[in-house]
Amino acid sequence: MTKGWRIASFVMLTLTARLGMADTSYAVTTVEDLREQFLAKVTAHRKLNVEMRDGVHLSTDVYIPKNTTGKIPAILNRLPYDYDPLPAFRLAWMMKAIDRGYAVILQNERGLFFSEGDYEILGRPQKDGSDMLDWIAEQEWSNGKVGLYGCSSSAEWQLALSATDHPALAAIVPAGAGAGIGAVGPYTEHGNLYRGGAVQLLFSAWMYDYMQPGMRPLFPAATTPELREKISKWYDLSPSVPPADWGEVFKTLPISKINDEAGMASATWEELINRDPSSGEWRQGGLFYADTMQINTPALWLNSWFDISVGPNLALFNHARQNSKRASSEAQYAVVGPNLHCNFFDDDVGEVGDREFANADIGAYDLILDFFDHFMKGESNGFNRNVPPVQYYDMGNEIWVESESWPPTDAEPHVFYLESGEGANSLFGDGVLQRKTPADGSDSFTFDPMNPVPSVGGDACCMGPDYKDGMRDQRAVEARADVLVYTSEPLEHDLKVAGEVNVTLYVSSDAADTDFTIKLVDVFPDGAAYNIDENIQRVSWRDGYEAQAPAMSEGEVYRVTFAPMNTANTFKQGHRIRVEVSSSNFPRFSRNMNTMTPHYEQEDPFVARNSVYFGEKYPSQVLFDVRGGRTTAHERVYGWQVLGLNSSL
């Protein structure tokens, strides 16, 4: 969703190993120096007008290595963000790609900046994407092979384009993709707009910051690339968006008016939010990728444990392995780090909220280019022999682990049951998480939508400067009476959780509809309680997303299952496993007013009395994938020194 790059870490660049190949170094002190050195290495064609099939022209920059002999492959980065003037975080990977002999192409989606046309989210991925691949393959310098690279919105459009099986498309690197996914496996999220039927409000803040189309300066169609380049030095067409007080704006009811309250000029948010999960409009026009399609391209999937949609991305990775053509199904690779959204590359890659992880840097730039070298140039660099299909970071042991699959094949299910005696309300209750089936009982709490449980950290991004995502101490949240807290005894041995975390709750409410939230927490011996993953389920969507279920009846118990969470965390000896249950996590997720009124119209709250049941009859539980056997750290990390090792392919 967001650019996700920490530009500040690049501004004063004295990096040689970071930006140089083994035989190249760059003595850089400013972004301007880096830009000057880059432009000295390339033949630049800027602000080209590339025509799409409907006559709309998209603004495109092409950078070709100087002294190139013969035809070369290209890496295309197509994005909705301003790429001009070339910022340091983009120059970093472009410099490496040029040194490896690739042409680098940047393009803005239609309706944004210097691209013509009307903006459509993800920019017509199949039509515009295919037209752009045709154009690249026809260039005199092109060898006809194109790789796609990008994170977040620069990744999401790649998914639908891959399904077209275009002959020029040789490899893709979708990093931190989320909004490109509509439905895959057990997930139906319609591009991050929903999770469990509840709205993820991050999308509204992202659209406010980056998507202000509809009213913008336009230049005559006959404006030459040369003049467009000159004009771009005067007007970058990047809107200056006034800051919004998102702490207050997120409280707007109905939620369809959030961006109007913030002052957004576009109606895109209101258009999307007025669809519920069952709307047929989601399946029109190929906007979001669904698992009825194939990924027919070798792919390197980069993901993060503290990102918006790691579960759907891993499900899509598995879908690609199982359903693509043979050549690409055996060429799917997934990497999952401990980092925040798109933060694969920076010096602070291991800083995740209140925690800092060692050895978090996997050397993503060189990993990506090794992948491209193998699948686009046919180089026998050992990528397919030495890179496992899955590499994930174990947050408890702070090491990388290799696997042949996700979840790991040696993972076994471990069930933990919820139970309490007097009541699990708050950290000061007696809620227990245990292996044996408990006696029958229940816990109840009051859910007031106007006094929701605040979001503290978590798997999110793009929600304004006051929202801090990642791993945070949850004890302040757990002190609330409307949060049920279930905690295990201190572990006698390490417990390696790696895979899916599936939650089933048996619930009731005196409301027509309500939400239930879940949070998995690692409790350290000193009492610090760090969130590992979280989820939500709206009860009215308990039976799937083809149609909303009937209103709840007071006194009736309902079985609610959550879409799987995914994580890799070794709960260390002496630590405790904790699960929080409540009915809100705001503003991470929208509040349910506890009525059956459509979510985009809800304004009048109903204060609900919600209950969670446990025991033989109603076994509310958390099912973990637990690994046995030996954990293996990486021995190869592409020219980087990790764990004291430095080897290359």
Short mmCIF file of N, CA, C and O in Angstrom, two decimals, residues 29 68 100 160 230 274 346 352 366 422 491 495 546 569:
data_model
loop_
_atom_site.label_atom_id
_atom_site.label_comp_id
_atom_site.label_asym_id
_atom_site.label_seq_id
_atom_site.Cartn_x
_atom_site.Cartn_y
_atom_site.Cartn_z
N THR A 29 27.91 10.89 -0.87
CA THR A 29 27.60 11.62 0.35
C THR A 29 26.21 12.23 0.33
O THR A 29 25.67 12.55 1.37
N THR A 68 26.43 -0.81 -23.91
CA THR A 68 25.76 -2.10 -24.06
C THR A 68 25.98 -2.63 -25.47
O THR A 68 25.81 -1.91 -26.46
N ARG A 100 24.24 -4.94 -13.55
CA ARG A 100 24.09 -6.34 -13.98
C ARG A 100 23.65 -6.45 -15.43
O ARG A 100 23.40 -7.56 -15.91
N ALA A 160 -2.23 -10.16 -11.61
CA ALA A 160 -3.18 -10.36 -12.70
C ALA A 160 -2.48 -10.43 -14.04
O ALA A 160 -2.89 -11.19 -14.93
N LYS A 230 11.42 18.76 -19.31
CA LYS A 230 11.72 20.09 -18.78
C LYS A 230 10.62 20.55 -17.81
O LYS A 230 10.89 21.09 -16.74
N ASN A 274 -18.66 1.13 -0.43
CA ASN A 274 -20.09 0.87 -0.55
C ASN A 274 -20.39 -0.51 -1.14
O ASN A 274 -21.55 -0.85 -1.37
N ASP A 346 16.39 -1.68 4.20
CA ASP A 346 17.01 -0.58 4.92
C ASP A 346 17.93 -1.06 6.04
O ASP A 346 17.90 -2.22 6.46
N VAL A 352 11.43 -3.53 14.65
CA VAL A 352 10.01 -3.81 14.43
C VAL A 352 9.25 -3.38 15.68
O VAL A 352 8.99 -4.18 16.57
N ASP A 366 20.44 -8.27 -3.79
CA ASP A 366 21.19 -9.27 -4.53
C ASP A 366 20.39 -10.54 -4.73
O ASP A 366 20.53 -11.22 -5.74
N GLU A 422 -12.96 -17.75 37.55
CA GLU A 422 -13.81 -16.62 37.91
C GLU A 422 -14.08 -15.70 36.73
O GLU A 422 -15.07 -14.99 36.69
N LEU A 491 6.61 -22.05 29.75
CA LEU A 491 6.97 -23.23 28.96
C LEU A 491 8.19 -23.92 29.55
O LEU A 491 9.19 -23.26 29.89
N LEU A 495 9.00 -23.90 22.24
CA LEU A 495 7.92 -24.34 21.36
C LEU A 495 8.05 -23.58 20.05
O LEU A 495 7.84 -22.37 19.99
N GLU A 546 -20.27 -15.26 0.20
CA GLU A 546 -21.22 -15.21 -0.90
C GLU A 546 -22.49 -14.48 -0.50
O GLU A 546 -23.15 -13.85 -1.32
N ASN A 569 7.54 -18.19 15.15
CA ASN A 569 8.07 -17.65 16.39
C ASN A 569 8.31 -18.80 17.36
O ASN A 569 7.39 -19.56 17.67
#
